[in-house]
Amino acid sequence: MSAILSADDLNDFISPGVACIKPIETLPAAPDQLPSNSYEVVREDKAPPTDLPPAQISLTDCLACSGCVTSAEAVLVSLQSHNEVLANLNAHPEKLFIALMSPQSKASLATAYGVSADVAGHMIERLLCSPEGICREGRGFDFVLDTNATREVAVRFAAEEVVTAMHGGRDGVHGRKMPILASACPGFVCYLESTQPALIPHLSRLKSPQAILGTAVKSLLYKDVKDGVNGIYVVGVMPCFDKKLEGARGELTSGAWMEGNEEAVRDVDCVITTRELISLAQARGVDFATLPQSTPLLSSSNTTSTLLQTLKSPTKSSTTKANPTPGTSDGYLTHIANHILTLYPTSTLRIEPGRNSDTIDYVISTPEKTIARLSRCYGFRNIQNLVRRLKPAKTRALPRFGKAITLQRKPLAAAAVRQAGGKSDAEYTYVEVMACPGGCTNGGGQVRYDDEIIASGLGAGTQKEWLGKVDEAYYSSTEDEENGEEGGVPQEEWVERFVEEWENRTGISKDKLLFTGYRKVENDLGGRLKEVSVVELASKDGGGW
Amino acid sequence: MRLKKVTSLPPQAERVWQVAIHPTLPLIATASSDKTARIISLQTYDPLSTIEGGHKRSIRSVAWKPGLTGESVLCTGSFDATIGIWRRYEHDLDVRNSQEGDEEEEEWRFALVLDGHESEVKSVAWSAGGNFLATCSRDKTVWIWEEIDEDNFETLEVMQEHTQDVKCVAWHPEEVLLASSSYDNTIRLYREGSEDWVCCSLLEGHTATVWTIEFEKPTSPGYREEWGARLASCSDDLSIKVWTRISRSGSAAEAKKAPPSILRGESIEENWVETSTLPQVHTRAIYKVSWSSKSGRIVSCASDGRIVVYEEIASVDTEMAERDEKKPPMTGWKVVAEIEGAHGVFEVNCVQWSKRWDKDAKGENDEVIVSCGDDGVVSVWELEDA
């Protein structure tokens, strides 16, 4: 999780390969013929080769193994970096290059360079697509798309998913378990998959805005591009490192939606962080601060680009308009709350602050009863509390505790009281979970308060103050959109039209385009290690007892 | 002075890591590799009951919850990465001597397990009022829990400042101030900020693992109001150090005025300096120091099998006081007693001062030292004038 693991934490590297299965798998087989004569001297030229090829470990291997969850971070940093993007630009100039920009990344750069988020968006477009930017030293990008558009799609269908599940009862359709937990944060998804698999059925099946946009780009364009899906290279620019993990998920590839036996290609080929975007500029000798601040005029003559206009279509965000506190993580909670409120005309919303600013409850009720309880839960400590309460009671208090079990009168009574009165967590309908305290604007891949790139006079004394500025830029961006763009269609209507058109053009149902699945990450070797040699590991790694 | 053994209890099946003295009752709890915690009477030195069946691996640490009457709550931290909470009513404690002791064993009720740590839990500690529970682990984190209602704990904070295995957590006797020590050779102090817990001080000086830390008690004779409670630490570098707070840059009250924060970084920093290094006697890693609340003496035990008792030399360093009145005096310590092979050839894992409760107790201020070792034995020692 980005809050826990960021690039700064790479010294957290638990000696790679302690539980990594990959080197074992790729070890070359030992030579068959052993010297028949035990006195035979092994001559140098017959000695077993010592220059074995280094074991290749890809990010997908790491996701499958999780033998060293923390070091997976290190691997992904090297496998999906701005250098990787540059290498692809140089090696495959014939491909179509498309960048996906998250609003949190724009807010971070806007704050660092003292411009508005929208201007930052224009500058990013200049950087990636125009001769003032990286194109002056070679191939650049063809398009920059905002994930804002697909965020509207995501919150719309998230609301639908929640309402469907509410009506389907506690264990209703698709075996859904309540509450539904947001799945947009890849850090949280990875955490559940590897350490809390029992809670996977709670995860929203909806893809994240990045994943939806990646699928949209590839599925809408591949037929018009030479080499099909292989001819498009999609780069996400995201606030956190864990989005790289999302990009590498086996579930989020063309295999999920494309017919035929072609080799599956990732929907988002590479993800770089906000900060890495600046590294990309520097690598091509571009100073981001000096880029023109106006919208670049792109030649948009070919069919590809007109198709993309669909995705660039301005949208009005009802989420931000109706509620001043949508949160910094795309506003799932507030949108779903608003949606439920419109379904129950007599219902009202009550907001209950939590223990800290990273947790808050939205309770929707009519005079008669409570209809839904939604919650926001950011940061590892709050996630721990959430996870603990969602676990079945019997795993919380282990059974078979020897003699102790015979006398459980009081704890049982206490449990009964908890269930009877007040808010048991089973009552929650939806939880917007994000791994980072402060939400996505505080992602591990954002520009930090003490970064050297921050223009002079714009810095802040602490990360807290800095984050306040970034949040301001994040919220102001959506306001500008409402005022600025001419003749935008209402968001709900646009989403409907877009998804319909998307289905029509591709002939693929939205079930395949918008939804995904999760799986428990197994690690047999790790399990065995825990049993057998944890003592040895302890003495090696932590300096003994 | 010399250390004289009062008694030794029959050994447990495997090594005993730690002993914890009940805050008000004459009880010892042990933490053992045999996955049990044993409760021992400090009046008769008889084993009273055994807590078992809750943990899959060694119990490494035990802590009695303070501030309770009528009930005892014991927290166990285990190498199985979990923390257990156990309860027992104490209303029939007085009956214990007359009644059969076997049924006593039935009395401990397992209340709940706290999980979340990724690997071995090394130490558990309750805050002075019992409001907060701190735990630390080989996963390099320090967790703070709060019991929001009975048997319902919430994670208040997960702190990850240490770069290595965290060996010990200890609370200040009066303030809401937590200390942790680590294999990364450092000690860190934490306070509750306006919303989050923040690391408010980093104590560097040891050159190897800091095994345990313990605050001075306000009732100790060496306690000086103007400096507040000091902190003792012991290390693999064979040294025992005493640290004193010289300044606090911001009070908790000040921090409360700041706007609500979602991040750490409030400035409630504290400055602690090393004011003593105790005479070096141990020849191998020092595992535990305990600071007497009655005599102000410090006792230490180590991998070398020794138990050593130190006493502060009362004289104030006048030279220092002249130069800067705001600096706490450097104080000297002398060795007043030591014993080799306290647990035979085995390492001594823990020593702890306790009020003396047995029939030979000479008044309220009489003390004993309780020790435990790799031999699974718990021993009780008295300090007698030679």
CSV table of C-alpha atoms in Angstrom, one decimal, chain A residues 3-5 11-14 70 191 355-358 380-382 384-385 388-389 391 395-411 414 418 437-439 442 462-465 467 471 530 534-535 537-538 540-545, chain B residues 15 17 52-57 60 71 79 86 89 105-116 120 122 138 140 143 145-146 148-158 160 163-165 167 183 195-196 211 258-266:
chain,number,residue,atom,x,y,z
A,3,ALA,CA,0.8,4.8,2.6
A,4,ILE,CA,2.9,2.0,3.9
A,5,LEU,CA,5.2,1.4,1.0
A,11,ASN,CA,15.2,-0.2,2.3
A,12,ASP,CA,12.2,-2.1,3.5
A,13,PHE,CA,13.3,-4.8,1.1
A,14,ILE,CA,12.9,-8.1,2.9
A,70,THR,CA,7.2,-5.6,0.2
A,191,TYR,CA,-3.9,-6.4,0.7
A,355,ARG,CA,-12.5,9.0,15.2
A,356,ASN,CA,-10.2,10.8,12.8
A,357,SER,CA,-10.5,12.7,9.6
A,358,ASP,CA,-9.9,9.6,7.6
A,380,PHE,CA,-3.9,1.4,7.2
A,381,ARG,CA,-4.9,1.9,10.8
A,382,ASN,CA,-8.6,2.5,9.8
A,384,GLN,CA,-7.2,-2.6,10.3
A,385,ASN,CA,-10.3,-1.7,12.3
A,388,ARG,CA,-11.2,-6.8,12.1
A,389,ARG,CA,-14.9,-6.0,12.4
A,391,LYS,CA,-14.2,-11.0,10.0
A,395,THR,CA,-12.1,-16.1,13.9
A,396,ARG,CA,-11.9,-13.0,16.1
A,397,ALA,CA,-12.3,-15.1,19.3
A,398,LEU,CA,-10.6,-18.4,18.5
A,399,PRO,CA,-12.5,-21.4,19.6
A,400,ARG,CA,-10.9,-24.4,21.2
A,401,PHE,CA,-8.9,-22.2,23.6
A,402,GLY,CA,-8.3,-25.1,25.9
A,403,LYS,CA,-9.9,-24.8,29.3
A,404,ALA,CA,-10.7,-21.2,28.8
A,405,ILE,CA,-13.6,-21.9,26.6
A,406,THR,CA,-15.7,-23.3,29.4
A,407,LEU,CA,-16.1,-20.0,31.0
A,408,GLN,CA,-17.2,-17.6,28.4
A,409,ARG,CA,-20.3,-16.1,29.9
A,410,LYS,CA,-19.3,-12.6,30.0
A,411,PRO,CA,-17.7,-12.2,26.6
A,414,ALA,CA,-20.9,-8.5,25.6
A,418,ARG,CA,-22.8,-5.3,20.6
A,437,PRO,CA,-4.3,8.4,4.8
A,438,GLY,CA,-5.8,11.5,3.3
A,439,GLY,CA,-6.9,9.5,0.2
A,442,ASN,CA,-1.7,11.8,-0.8
A,462,THR,CA,5.2,20.0,6.3
A,463,GLN,CA,3.6,17.4,4.2
A,464,LYS,CA,0.3,18.2,5.9
A,465,GLU,CA,0.3,21.8,4.8
A,467,LEU,CA,-1.4,18.3,1.1
A,471,ASP,CA,-6.5,19.1,-2.1
A,530,LYS,CA,6.2,-20.1,8.0
A,534,VAL,CA,10.6,-19.2,10.7
A,535,VAL,CA,13.1,-19.6,13.4
A,537,LEU,CA,14.3,-16.5,9.2
A,538,ALA,CA,13.9,-14.7,12.5
A,540,LYS,CA,18.6,-13.9,9.9
A,541,ASP,CA,16.3,-11.0,9.4
A,542,GLY,CA,15.5,-9.4,12.6
A,543,GLY,CA,18.6,-10.0,14.5
A,544,GLY,CA,17.2,-12.9,16.5
A,545,TRP,CA,14.7,-12.7,19.2
B,15,ARG,CA,12.6,-21.1,28.4
B,17,TRP,CA,11.2,-15.0,28.3
B,52,GLU,CA,-2.6,-22.2,27.6
B,53,GLY,CA,-4.2,-23.1,24.4
B,54,GLY,CA,-4.3,-19.6,23.0
B,55,HIS,CA,-1.1,-19.2,21.0
B,56,LYS,CA,0.4,-21.4,18.4
B,57,ARG,CA,4.0,-20.3,19.2
B,60,ARG,CA,7.2,-13.7,24.2
B,71,GLU,CA,-10.8,-8.4,37.8
B,79,PHE,CA,5.6,-15.2,18.1
B,86,TRP,CA,-7.3,-12.9,29.1
B,89,TYR,CA,-12.3,-12.3,38.3
B,105,GLU,CA,-6.9,-22.9,36.6
B,106,GLU,CA,-10.4,-22.7,35.2
B,107,GLU,CA,-10.7,-19.1,36.1
B,108,TRP,CA,-8.8,-17.6,33.2
B,109,ARG,CA,-11.1,-16.7,30.3
B,110,PHE,CA,-9.8,-16.1,26.9
B,111,ALA,CA,-11.4,-12.8,25.8
B,112,LEU,CA,-10.1,-12.1,22.3
B,113,VAL,CA,-7.2,-12.2,19.9
B,114,LEU,CA,-5.8,-9.1,18.3
B,115,ASP,CA,-4.2,-9.7,15.0
B,116,GLY,CA,-2.6,-7.4,12.4
B,120,GLU,CA,6.5,-12.1,15.7
B,122,LYS,CA,8.1,-8.9,20.7
B,138,ARG,CA,9.6,-8.0,14.1
B,140,LYS,CA,9.2,-3.1,12.4
B,143,TRP,CA,0.8,-0.4,17.2
B,145,TRP,CA,-4.7,0.0,20.5
B,146,GLU,CA,-7.6,1.3,22.5
B,148,ILE,CA,-13.3,1.3,23.1
B,149,ASP,CA,-15.7,-1.0,24.9
B,150,GLU,CA,-15.2,-4.3,26.6
B,151,ASP,CA,-13.4,-6.7,24.4
B,152,ASN,CA,-13.6,-4.4,21.5
B,153,PHE,CA,-10.2,-3.0,20.5
B,154,GLU,CA,-9.5,-0.4,17.8
B,155,THR,CA,-6.2,0.2,16.1
B,156,LEU,CA,-5.4,3.8,16.9
B,157,GLU,CA,-2.1,4.0,15.1
B,158,VAL,CA,0.5,1.9,13.3
B,160,GLN,CA,6.7,2.5,11.2
B,163,THR,CA,14.0,0.4,10.3
B,164,GLN,CA,14.4,-2.9,12.0
B,165,ASP,CA,12.8,-5.4,14.4
B,167,LYS,CA,12.2,-5.2,20.6
B,183,TYR,CA,17.4,-3.7,16.5
B,195,GLU,CA,-5.2,13.5,15.8
B,196,ASP,CA,-2.4,11.1,15.2
B,211,TRP,CA,16.8,-4.8,24.1
B,258,ALA,CA,-3.6,23.3,14.9
B,259,PRO,CA,-6.1,22.4,12.2
B,260,PRO,CA,-7.2,18.8,12.1
B,261,SER,CA,-4.6,16.8,10.4
B,262,ILE,CA,-4.6,13.7,8.3
B,263,LEU,CA,-0.9,13.4,8.4
B,264,ARG,CA,1.8,13.2,10.9
B,265,GLY,CA,4.2,16.1,11.4
B,266,GLU,CA,2.9,18.1,14.2
